[in-house]
Amino acid sequence: MLNTVTDSFADAATDGLTNTDLAIELEAKHTARNYAPLPVVAHSATGAWITDVDGRRYLDCLAAYSAVNFGHRNPTITAAAHAQLDIMTLASRAFHSDRLGPFNEALSRLAGKDMVLPMNSGAEAVESGIKVARKWGAEVKGVPAGLANIVVAENNFHGRTISIVSFSSDPVARDGFGPYTPGFRAVPFGDADAVAATIDENTVAVLLEPIQGEAGIIMPPEDFLPRVRRICTDHNVLMIADEIQSGLARTGYTFACEHWGVVPDVYLLGKALGGAVVPLSAVVADADVLGVLNPGEHGSTFGGNPLATAIGTTVVEMLATGEFQSRSKELGARLHERLRALIGRGVLAVRGLGLWAGVDVDPALGTGKQLSLALADRGILVKDTHGSTLRFAPPIVITAEEIDWAVDQLAEALAHDLPR
Ligand SMILES: *Cc1c(COP(=O)(O)O)cnc(C)c1O
């Protein structure tokens, strides 16, 4: 009888099974099958590199969907976490904590807004943003009770709660989970005319990812976000930017919206905000919007806890220097240039901004999943999305040489590794 994974690893060699085999077998027995991971069992990680349970090293080109923007175990962030672990980790909002004020002040300043509502997961930030927009609609805009609507984009990804999947257009995310939350109207992403035509007197918000991440790193037309900004202002509708994946230096900017010179009314943040240590998300807006919440109307036991906000304050201080944004912009230019050189050599198109690239692979060569597996064998971790698109979003601490190596491996994998 083996008690721990470590014990079973010790006996692995005798059965001819690798540590990877054993870990996957154990995980499969007791884990809800809501993911289909690559057969790589991560054990430790530093910077842009992950080591598996059999000692193989991989260049992480996914960065946990941009939650690891600052690298695995970034020393500045882990130091802040360690320091706070020795002081206090959780108080609940029933009391004040001396960590909440500094975090909310720093994040407000970074975003150029008045206030922060701290939450935990990204989906919670989206849910909170929806609640705030509806309450703002009822109290400020004067929308009759229960009639508020929110305009969203087709092919969005905003998380996994019932209300959020209610306005997903992905049947895999949605089917079987009804009844659905009403009050959402989807328009094609990038179609500002459709946004304008869909807004009515009961519209409280337009909720968008500035760049659609899960959909395949889809860029909007150049005039889309500026036009949505103008439409929202003209119709007294809140523009809510879900920057959970696109924000916090990923695209070369603090917020992807900056690329188009657009300032939304509400930012939704998450993922990298927790420094790859804790879940930490936030709704950030001015007082005329977030001020609609009164005590008891919304909350979260762990939201804004001292450990998360100590880490978050450090993350915001790191972003305030602009160093990661510049790095993402410079290295991103290199990544995109090198990836575009593969167009015609198995790659059909490359999209994105900064260290964020969606690579459409010729489906005749194989699926994105097959290519992800081939790249894992070559020591590179990426994730496919939507059939034959690969997403490159490495930690921003990646080096130029590592980027070159990753793209070289992609070229080799496209040339040699796929069934044809
Ligand atoms: C990941 C993501 C979310 C959901 O975040 P979770 O922390 O997984 O709940 C919401 N919006 C966008 C754009 C995301 O990429």
CSV table of C-alpha atoms and ligand atoms in Angstrom, one decimal:
chain,number,residue,atom,x,y,z
A,1,MET,CA,0.0,0.0,0.0
A,2,LEU,CA,1.6,3.3,-1.1
A,3,ASN,CA,0.8,6.3,0.9
A,4,THR,CA,2.1,9.2,-1.0
A,5,VAL,CA,3.0,10.1,-4.6
A,6,THR,CA,6.6,10.3,-3.5
A,7,ASP,CA,6.5,6.6,-2.3
A,8,SER,CA,5.0,5.5,-5.5
A,9,PHE,CA,7.8,7.3,-7.4
A,10,ALA,CA,10.4,5.4,-5.5
A,11,ASP,CA,9.0,2.1,-6.7
A,12,ALA,CA,8.3,3.3,-10.2
A,13,ALA,CA,11.5,2.0,-11.8
A,14,THR,CA,10.8,-1.6,-10.8
A,15,ASP,CA,7.4,-1.6,-12.6
A,16,GLY,CA,8.9,0.0,-15.7
A,17,LEU,CA,6.6,3.0,-15.2
A,18,THR,CA,7.9,6.5,-15.1
A,19,ASN,CA,7.0,9.0,-12.5
A,20,THR,CA,5.0,10.8,-15.2
A,21,ASP,CA,2.9,7.6,-15.8
A,22,LEU,CA,2.2,7.1,-12.1
A,23,ALA,CA,1.3,10.7,-11.4
A,24,ILE,CA,-1.1,10.8,-14.4
A,25,GLU,CA,-2.7,7.5,-13.3
A,26,LEU,CA,-3.2,8.7,-9.8
A,27,GLU,CA,-4.6,12.0,-10.9
A,28,ALA,CA,-7.0,10.4,-13.3
A,29,LYS,CA,-8.5,8.2,-10.6
A,30,HIS,CA,-9.6,11.0,-8.4
A,31,THR,CA,-9.9,14.1,-10.5
A,32,ALA,CA,-13.0,15.5,-12.2
A,33,ARG,CA,-12.3,15.3,-16.0
A,34,ASN,CA,-12.9,19.0,-16.7
A,35,TYR,CA,-9.5,19.4,-18.4
A,36,ALA,CA,-7.6,17.4,-21.0
A,37,PRO,CA,-4.0,18.3,-20.0
A,38,LEU,CA,-0.9,17.4,-22.0
A,39,PRO,CA,0.9,14.4,-20.5
A,40,VAL,CA,3.5,16.6,-18.7
A,41,VAL,CA,3.6,16.4,-14.9
A,42,ALA,CA,5.0,19.7,-13.6
A,43,HIS,CA,6.9,19.4,-10.4
A,44,SER,CA,8.9,22.6,-10.0
A,45,ALA,CA,9.5,25.9,-11.9
A,46,THR,CA,11.7,28.9,-12.0
A,47,GLY,CA,11.4,31.9,-14.3
A,48,ALA,CA,10.3,30.7,-17.7
A,49,TRP,CA,11.1,27.0,-17.0
A,50,ILE,CA,9.1,24.1,-15.7
A,51,THR,CA,10.7,20.8,-14.6
A,52,ASP,CA,8.6,17.6,-14.6
A,53,VAL,CA,8.6,14.7,-12.2
A,54,ASP,CA,11.1,12.8,-14.4
A,55,GLY,CA,13.5,15.7,-14.4
A,56,ARG,CA,12.8,16.9,-18.0
A,57,ARG,CA,12.9,20.7,-18.5
A,58,TYR,CA,10.4,22.7,-20.5
A,59,LEU,CA,10.2,26.3,-21.6
A,60,ASP,CA,6.8,27.5,-20.5
A,61,CYS,CA,5.2,29.3,-23.4
A,62,LEU,CA,1.7,29.4,-21.9
A,63,ALA,CA,2.5,31.1,-18.5
A,64,ALA,CA,-0.8,29.7,-17.0
A,65,TYR,CA,-2.9,31.8,-19.5
A,66,SER,CA,-0.9,34.9,-18.5
A,67,ALA,CA,-1.1,34.3,-14.7
A,68,VAL,CA,2.7,33.8,-14.7
A,69,ASN,CA,3.6,37.1,-16.5
A,70,PHE,CA,6.4,37.8,-14.0
A,71,GLY,CA,7.8,34.3,-14.2
A,72,HIS,CA,7.5,31.3,-11.9
A,73,ARG,CA,8.6,32.2,-8.3
A,74,ASN,CA,9.6,35.7,-9.2
A,75,PRO,CA,12.0,36.5,-6.4
A,76,THR,CA,10.5,39.9,-5.6
A,77,ILE,CA,7.0,38.4,-5.4
A,78,THR,CA,8.0,35.4,-3.4
A,79,ALA,CA,9.9,37.6,-0.9
A,80,ALA,CA,6.7,39.7,-0.4
A,81,ALA,CA,4.7,36.5,0.0
A,82,HIS,CA,7.1,35.0,2.5
A,83,ALA,CA,7.2,38.2,4.5
A,84,GLN,CA,3.4,38.4,4.7
A,85,LEU,CA,3.1,34.7,5.6
A,86,ASP,CA,5.0,35.5,8.8
A,87,ILE,CA,2.7,38.3,9.7
A,88,MET,CA,-0.9,37.5,8.8
A,89,THR,CA,-2.7,35.9,6.0
A,90,LEU,CA,-6.5,36.2,6.5
A,91,ALA,CA,-8.7,38.5,8.5
A,92,SER,CA,-11.9,38.6,6.4
A,93,ARG,CA,-13.4,42.0,5.6
A,94,ALA,CA,-15.2,41.9,9.0
A,95,PHE,CA,-12.1,43.8,10.2
A,96,HIS,CA,-9.8,46.2,8.5
A,97,SER,CA,-6.3,45.0,7.4
A,98,ASP,CA,-3.3,47.2,7.0
A,99,ARG,CA,-2.6,45.6,3.6
A,100,LEU,CA,-5.9,46.4,1.8
A,101,GLY,CA,-5.5,50.2,1.7
A,102,PRO,CA,-2.0,50.2,0.2
A,103,PHE,CA,-3.1,47.7,-2.5
A,104,ASN,CA,-6.2,49.5,-3.5
A,105,GLU,CA,-4.4,52.8,-3.5
A,106,ALA,CA,-1.6,51.5,-5.7
A,107,LEU,CA,-3.9,49.7,-8.1
A,108,SER,CA,-6.2,52.7,-8.4
A,109,ARG,CA,-3.3,54.9,-9.3
A,110,LEU,CA,-1.9,52.3,-11.8
A,111,ALA,CA,-5.3,52.2,-13.5
A,112,GLY,CA,-6.1,56.0,-13.2
A,113,LYS,CA,-9.3,55.2,-11.3
A,114,ASP,CA,-10.7,56.0,-7.8
A,115,MET,CA,-11.6,52.6,-6.4
A,116,VAL,CA,-10.9,48.9,-6.3
A,117,LEU,CA,-13.2,46.0,-5.4
A,118,PRO,CA,-10.9,43.1,-4.7
A,119,MET,CA,-12.1,39.5,-5.4
A,120,ASN,CA,-10.3,36.2,-6.0
A,121,SER,CA,-10.8,34.5,-9.4
A,122,GLY,CA,-11.3,36.2,-12.7
A,123,ALA,CA,-14.8,34.9,-13.1
A,124,GLU,CA,-15.6,36.5,-9.7
A,125,ALA,CA,-14.3,39.8,-11.0
A,126,VAL,CA,-16.5,39.5,-14.1
A,127,GLU,CA,-19.6,38.5,-12.0
A,128,SER,CA,-18.9,41.5,-9.7
A,129,GLY,CA,-18.5,43.8,-12.7
A,130,ILE,CA,-21.9,42.6,-14.0
A,131,LYS,CA,-23.5,43.2,-10.6
A,132,VAL,CA,-22.0,46.6,-10.3
A,133,ALA,CA,-23.1,47.6,-13.8
A,134,ARG,CA,-26.7,46.4,-13.1
A,135,LYS,CA,-26.8,48.3,-9.8
A,136,TRP,CA,-25.4,51.4,-11.5
A,137,GLY,CA,-28.0,51.0,-14.2
A,138,ALA,CA,-30.8,50.8,-11.6
A,139,GLU,CA,-29.6,53.6,-9.3
A,140,VAL,CA,-27.7,56.0,-11.6
A,141,LYS,CA,-29.1,55.5,-15.1
A,142,GLY,CA,-32.6,54.8,-14.0
A,143,VAL,CA,-33.2,51.5,-15.7
A,144,PRO,CA,-36.4,49.8,-14.4
A,145,ALA,CA,-35.8,46.9,-12.0
A,146,GLY,CA,-35.0,43.6,-13.8
A,147,LEU,CA,-34.8,45.1,-17.3
A,148,ALA,CA,-31.1,45.8,-17.6
A,149,ASN,CA,-29.2,44.4,-20.5
A,150,ILE,CA,-25.5,44.0,-21.2
A,151,VAL,CA,-24.0,43.9,-24.7
A,152,VAL,CA,-21.2,41.2,-25.1
A,153,ALA,CA,-19.2,39.9,-28.0
A,154,GLU,CA,-19.6,36.5,-29.7
A,155,ASN,CA,-16.8,34.0,-29.0
A,156,ASN,CA,-16.0,35.7,-25.7
A,157,PHE,CA,-14.4,34.1,-22.8
A,158,HIS,CA,-15.1,35.6,-19.4
A,159,GLY,CA,-15.0,32.5,-17.1
A,160,ARG,CA,-17.1,29.6,-16.0
A,161,THR,CA,-19.9,30.6,-13.7
A,162,ILE,CA,-23.6,30.1,-14.7
A,163,SER,CA,-24.2,33.7,-15.6
A,164,ILE,CA,-21.0,33.9,-17.6
A,165,VAL,CA,-21.5,30.7,-19.6
A,166,SER,CA,-25.1,32.0,-20.2
A,167,PHE,CA,-23.6,34.5,-22.7
A,168,SER,CA,-20.9,32.2,-24.1
A,169,SER,CA,-21.3,31.2,-27.7
A,170,ASP,CA,-19.2,28.0,-27.1
A,171,PRO,CA,-21.5,25.0,-26.9
A,172,VAL,CA,-18.9,23.0,-24.9
A,173,ALA,CA,-18.8,25.7,-22.2
A,174,ARG,CA,-22.6,26.2,-22.2
A,175,ASP,CA,-24.6,23.1,-23.1
A,176,GLY,CA,-26.2,21.2,-20.2
A,177,PHE,CA,-25.8,24.0,-17.7
A,178,GLY,CA,-29.1,25.7,-18.2
A,179,PRO,CA,-31.3,27.4,-17.2
A,180,TYR,CA,-29.3,30.5,-18.2
A,181,THR,CA,-29.1,34.0,-16.8
A,182,PRO,CA,-31.0,36.5,-19.0
A,183,GLY,CA,-30.0,40.0,-19.8
A,184,PHE,CA,-27.2,39.6,-22.3
A,185,ARG,CA,-27.0,40.4,-26.0
A,186,ALA,CA,-24.2,39.1,-28.2
A,187,VAL,CA,-22.8,40.9,-31.3
A,188,PRO,CA,-20.0,39.9,-33.5
A,189,PHE,CA,-16.6,40.9,-32.0
A,190,GLY,CA,-15.2,43.9,-33.9
A,191,ASP,CA,-18.6,45.2,-35.2
A,192,ALA,CA,-19.1,48.6,-33.7
A,193,ASP,CA,-22.2,49.2,-35.8
A,194,ALA,CA,-23.8,46.1,-34.2
A,195,VAL,CA,-22.9,47.4,-30.8
A,196,ALA,CA,-24.6,50.7,-31.6
A,197,ALA,CA,-27.6,49.0,-33.0
A,198,THR,CA,-28.0,46.6,-30.1
A,199,ILE,CA,-27.8,49.3,-27.3
A,200,ASP,CA,-31.2,50.5,-26.1
A,201,GLU,CA,-32.4,52.6,-23.2
A,202,ASN,CA,-32.0,49.7,-20.8
A,203,THR,CA,-28.4,48.9,-21.8
A,204,VAL,CA,-26.1,49.3,-18.8
A,205,ALA,CA,-22.8,48.0,-20.1
A,206,VAL,CA,-20.8,46.8,-23.0
A,207,LEU,CA,-18.5,44.0,-21.8
A,208,LEU,CA,-15.5,43.1,-24.0
A,209,GLU,CA,-12.1,41.5,-24.0
A,210,PRO,CA,-10.0,44.2,-25.9
A,211,ILE,CA,-8.3,41.2,-27.6
A,212,GLN,CA,-10.1,37.9,-27.4
A,213,GLY,CA,-7.7,35.5,-25.7
A,214,GLU,CA,-9.4,32.1,-25.6
A,215,ALA,CA,-11.0,32.6,-29.0
A,216,GLY,CA,-7.4,32.5,-30.5
A,217,ILE,CA,-5.9,35.9,-29.7
A,218,ILE,CA,-8.3,37.7,-32.0
A,219,MET,CA,-7.4,41.4,-32.6
A,220,PRO,CA,-10.3,43.8,-33.2
A,221,PRO,CA,-10.3,46.1,-36.2
A,222,GLU,CA,-8.3,49.3,-35.5
A,223,ASP,CA,-11.3,51.6,-35.0
A,224,PHE,CA,-13.4,49.1,-32.9
A,225,LEU,CA,-12.5,50.0,-29.3
A,226,PRO,CA,-12.3,53.8,-30.0
A,227,ARG,CA,-15.8,53.6,-31.6
A,228,VAL,CA,-17.2,51.4,-28.7
A,229,ARG,CA,-15.8,54.0,-26.3
A,230,ARG,CA,-17.6,56.8,-28.1
A,231,ILE,CA,-20.8,54.8,-28.4
A,232,CYS,CA,-20.8,54.0,-24.7
A,233,THR,CA,-20.2,57.6,-23.8
A,234,ASP,CA,-23.0,58.9,-26.1
A,235,HIS,CA,-25.5,56.4,-24.8
A,236,ASN,CA,-24.6,56.6,-21.1
A,237,VAL,CA,-23.5,53.0,-21.0
A,238,LEU,CA,-20.5,51.6,-19.0
A,239,MET,CA,-17.6,50.3,-21.1
A,240,ILE,CA,-16.2,47.3,-19.2
A,241,ALA,CA,-12.9,45.9,-20.4
A,242,ASP,CA,-12.1,42.4,-19.3
A,243,GLU,CA,-8.3,42.7,-19.1
A,244,ILE,CA,-7.9,39.5,-17.0
A,245,GLN,CA,-5.7,37.9,-19.7
A,246,SER,CA,-4.7,40.9,-21.9
A,247,GLY,CA,-3.8,43.2,-19.0
A,248,LEU,CA,-0.8,43.7,-16.7
A,249,ALA,CA,2.0,43.9,-19.3
A,250,ARG,CA,1.1,41.0,-21.5
A,251,THR,CA,0.6,43.1,-24.6
A,252,GLY,CA,3.4,45.6,-24.0
A,253,TYR,CA,1.0,47.9,-22.1
A,254,THR,CA,-0.4,47.9,-18.6
A,255,PHE,CA,-3.8,47.5,-20.3
A,256,ALA,CA,-4.3,46.3,-23.8
A,257,CYS,CA,-6.9,49.1,-24.3
A,258,GLU,CA,-4.0,51.6,-24.2
A,259,HIS,CA,-2.8,50.3,-27.6
A,260,TRP,CA,-5.9,52.0,-29.0
A,261,GLY,CA,-5.8,55.0,-26.7
A,262,VAL,CA,-9.0,53.9,-25.0
A,263,VAL,CA,-9.9,54.2,-21.3
A,264,PRO,CA,-12.9,52.0,-20.3
A,265,ASP,CA,-15.1,52.9,-17.4
A,266,VAL,CA,-14.4,49.6,-15.6
A,267,TYR,CA,-11.3,47.3,-15.7
A,268,LEU,CA,-11.7,43.7,-14.8
A,269,LEU,CA,-8.3,42.3,-13.7
A,270,GLY,CA,-7.1,38.9,-12.5
A,271,LYS,CA,-4.6,36.2,-13.4
A,272,ALA,CA,-1.2,38.0,-13.2
A,273,LEU,CA,-2.4,40.3,-10.5
A,274,GLY,CA,-1.8,37.5,-8.0
A,275,GLY,CA,1.8,37.2,-9.0
A,276,ALA,CA,1.4,33.5,-9.8
A,277,VAL,CA,1.2,32.8,-6.1
A,278,VAL,CA,-2.4,33.4,-5.1
A,279,PRO,CA,-5.7,34.0,-6.9
A,280,LEU,CA,-6.4,37.7,-6.9
A,281,SER,CA,-8.8,39.7,-9.0
A,282,ALA,CA,-10.3,43.1,-9.0
A,283,VAL,CA,-12.9,45.4,-10.4
A,284,VAL,CA,-11.4,48.9,-10.9
A,285,ALA,CA,-13.5,52.0,-11.6
A,286,ASP,CA,-14.3,55.5,-10.5
A,287,ALA,CA,-16.4,56.3,-7.5
A,288,ASP,CA,-19.5,57.1,-9.5
A,289,VAL,CA,-19.6,53.4,-10.6
A,290,LEU,CA,-18.1,51.4,-7.7
A,291,GLY,CA,-19.7,53.8,-5.2
A,292,VAL,CA,-23.1,52.1,-5.9
A,293,LEU,CA,-22.1,49.2,-3.6
A,294,ASN,CA,-23.1,49.5,0.1
A,295,PRO,CA,-22.2,47.3,3.0
A,296,GLY,CA,-23.7,43.8,2.7
A,297,GLU,CA,-24.6,44.1,-1.0
A,298,HIS,CA,-21.6,42.2,-2.3
A,299,GLY,CA,-18.6,40.4,-0.8
A,300,SER,CA,-16.1,37.5,-0.6
A,301,THR,CA,-14.6,35.9,2.4
A,302,PHE,CA,-11.1,35.8,0.9
A,303,GLY,CA,-11.4,38.9,-1.3
A,304,GLY,CA,-8.7,41.4,-0.4
A,305,ASN,CA,-7.0,39.2,2.2
A,306,PRO,CA,-3.7,40.3,3.6
A,307,LEU,CA,-1.6,37.7,1.8
A,308,ALA,CA,-3.1,38.3,-1.6
A,309,THR,CA,-3.0,42.1,-1.3
A,310,ALA,CA,0.6,42.1,0.0
A,311,ILE,CA,1.5,40.2,-3.1
A,312,GLY,CA,-0.8,42.3,-5.3
A,313,THR,CA,0.8,45.5,-4.0
A,314,THR,CA,4.2,44.2,-5.1
A,315,VAL,CA,2.9,43.2,-8.5
A,316,VAL,CA,1.4,46.7,-9.0
A,317,GLU,CA,4.7,48.3,-7.9
A,318,MET,CA,6.6,46.1,-10.4
A,319,LEU,CA,4.1,47.3,-13.1
A,320,ALA,CA,4.5,50.9,-12.1
A,321,THR,CA,8.1,50.9,-13.3
A,322,GLY,CA,7.0,50.1,-16.8
A,323,GLU,CA,9.8,47.6,-17.1
A,324,PHE,CA,7.7,44.5,-17.9
A,325,GLN,CA,5.6,46.5,-20.4
A,326,SER,CA,8.7,47.6,-22.3
A,327,ARG,CA,10.2,44.1,-22.2
A,328,SER,CA,6.9,42.6,-23.5
A,329,LYS,CA,6.8,45.1,-26.3
A,330,GLU,CA,10.4,44.6,-27.4
A,331,LEU,CA,10.5,40.8,-27.1
A,332,GLY,CA,7.0,40.6,-28.5
A,333,ALA,CA,8.2,42.4,-31.7
A,334,ARG,CA,10.9,39.7,-32.0
A,335,LEU,CA,8.5,36.8,-31.3
A,336,HIS,CA,6.0,38.1,-33.9
A,337,GLU,CA,8.7,38.7,-36.5
A,338,ARG,CA,10.2,35.3,-36.1
A,339,LEU,CA,6.7,33.6,-36.1
A,340,ARG,CA,5.7,35.5,-39.2
A,341,ALA,CA,8.7,34.1,-41.0
A,342,LEU,CA,7.0,30.7,-40.7
A,343,ILE,CA,4.0,31.8,-42.8
A,344,GLY,CA,4.0,29.5,-45.8
A,345,ARG,CA,6.1,26.9,-43.9
A,346,GLY,CA,3.2,25.4,-42.1
A,347,VAL,CA,1.9,28.6,-40.5
A,348,LEU,CA,-1.1,30.3,-42.0
A,349,ALA,CA,-1.4,33.4,-39.8
A,350,VAL,CA,0.1,35.1,-36.7
A,351,ARG,CA,-2.0,37.5,-34.6
A,352,GLY,CA,-1.5,39.3,-31.3
A,353,LEU,CA,0.3,42.1,-29.5
A,354,GLY,CA,3.4,42.0,-27.3
A,355,LEU,CA,4.4,38.6,-25.9
A,356,TRP,CA,1.1,37.2,-26.9
A,357,ALA,CA,0.7,35.4,-30.2
A,358,GLY,CA,-2.0,33.2,-31.8
A,359,VAL,CA,-0.5,31.0,-34.5
A,360,ASP,CA,-2.8,29.4,-37.0
A,361,VAL,CA,-1.3,26.2,-38.2
A,362,ASP,CA,-2.2,24.7,-41.6
A,363,PRO,CA,-4.8,22.1,-40.5
A,364,ALA,CA,-3.7,19.8,-43.4
A,365,LEU,CA,-0.5,19.2,-41.4
A,366,GLY,CA,-2.2,18.2,-38.2
A,367,THR,CA,-4.2,19.5,-35.2
A,368,GLY,CA,-3.0,22.0,-32.7
A,369,LYS,CA,-3.1,19.3,-30.1
A,370,GLN,CA,-0.7,17.1,-32.2
A,371,LEU,CA,1.6,20.0,-32.5
A,372,SER,CA,1.4,20.8,-28.8
A,373,LEU,CA,2.4,17.2,-28.1
A,374,ALA,CA,5.3,17.4,-30.5
A,375,LEU,CA,6.5,20.6,-29.0
A,376,ALA,CA,6.3,19.2,-25.5
A,377,ASP,CA,8.6,16.4,-26.7
A,378,ARG,CA,11.0,19.1,-27.8
A,379,GLY,CA,10.8,20.9,-24.4
A,380,ILE,CA,8.3,23.6,-25.1
A,381,LEU,CA,4.9,24.0,-23.4
A,382,VAL,CA,2.1,25.6,-25.4
A,383,LYS,CA,-1.6,25.2,-25.5
A,384,ASP,CA,-3.7,24.8,-28.6
A,385,THR,CA,-7.1,26.5,-28.8
A,386,HIS,CA,-9.8,26.0,-31.3
A,387,GLY,CA,-8.5,23.2,-33.5
A,388,SER,CA,-5.4,24.4,-35.2
A,389,THR,CA,-4.4,27.6,-33.3
A,390,LEU,CA,-1.4,27.6,-31.0
A,391,ARG,CA,-1.1,30.3,-28.3
A,392,PHE,CA,2.3,31.6,-27.3
A,393,ALA,CA,2.3,33.6,-24.1
A,394,PRO,CA,5.5,33.0,-22.3
A,395,PRO,CA,6.4,34.6,-19.0
A,396,ILE,CA,7.7,38.1,-19.7
A,397,VAL,CA,11.1,37.2,-18.0
A,398,ILE,CA,11.8,34.9,-21.1
A,399,THR,CA,15.0,35.9,-23.0
A,400,ALA,CA,15.4,36.7,-26.6
A,401,GLU,CA,17.5,33.6,-27.1
A,402,GLU,CA,14.8,31.4,-25.5
A,403,ILE,CA,12.2,33.0,-27.9
A,404,ASP,CA,14.5,32.2,-30.9
A,405,TRP,CA,14.9,28.6,-29.7
A,406,ALA,CA,11.2,28.2,-29.2
A,407,VAL,CA,10.4,29.4,-32.7
A,408,ASP,CA,13.2,27.2,-34.1
A,409,GLN,CA,11.6,24.2,-32.4
A,410,LEU,CA,8.2,25.1,-33.8
A,411,ALA,CA,9.7,25.3,-37.3
A,412,GLU,CA,11.4,21.9,-36.8
A,413,ALA,CA,8.2,20.4,-35.4
A,414,LEU,CA,6.2,21.7,-38.4
A,415,ALA,CA,8.7,20.3,-40.8
A,416,HIS,CA,9.3,16.9,-39.2
A,417,ASP,CA,7.0,15.9,-36.4
A,418,LEU,CA,3.5,15.8,-37.8
A,419,PRO,CA,1.7,12.8,-39.4
A,420,ARG,CA,1.0,13.6,-43.1
B,1,LIG,C1,-9.1,33.4,-17.6
B,1,LIG,C2,-10.1,34.5,-17.9
B,1,LIG,C3,-11.2,34.7,-17.1
B,1,LIG,C4,-11.6,33.9,-15.9
B,1,LIG,O1,-10.6,33.9,-14.9
B,1,LIG,P1,-10.6,32.7,-13.8
B,1,LIG,O2,-9.6,33.1,-12.8
B,1,LIG,O3,-10.2,31.4,-14.6
B,1,LIG,O4,-12.0,32.6,-13.3
B,1,LIG,C5,-12.1,35.8,-17.4
B,1,LIG,N1,-11.8,36.5,-18.5
B,1,LIG,C6,-10.8,36.3,-19.3
B,1,LIG,C7,-10.5,37.3,-20.5
B,1,LIG,C8,-9.9,35.3,-19.0
B,1,LIG,O5,-8.9,35.1,-19.8
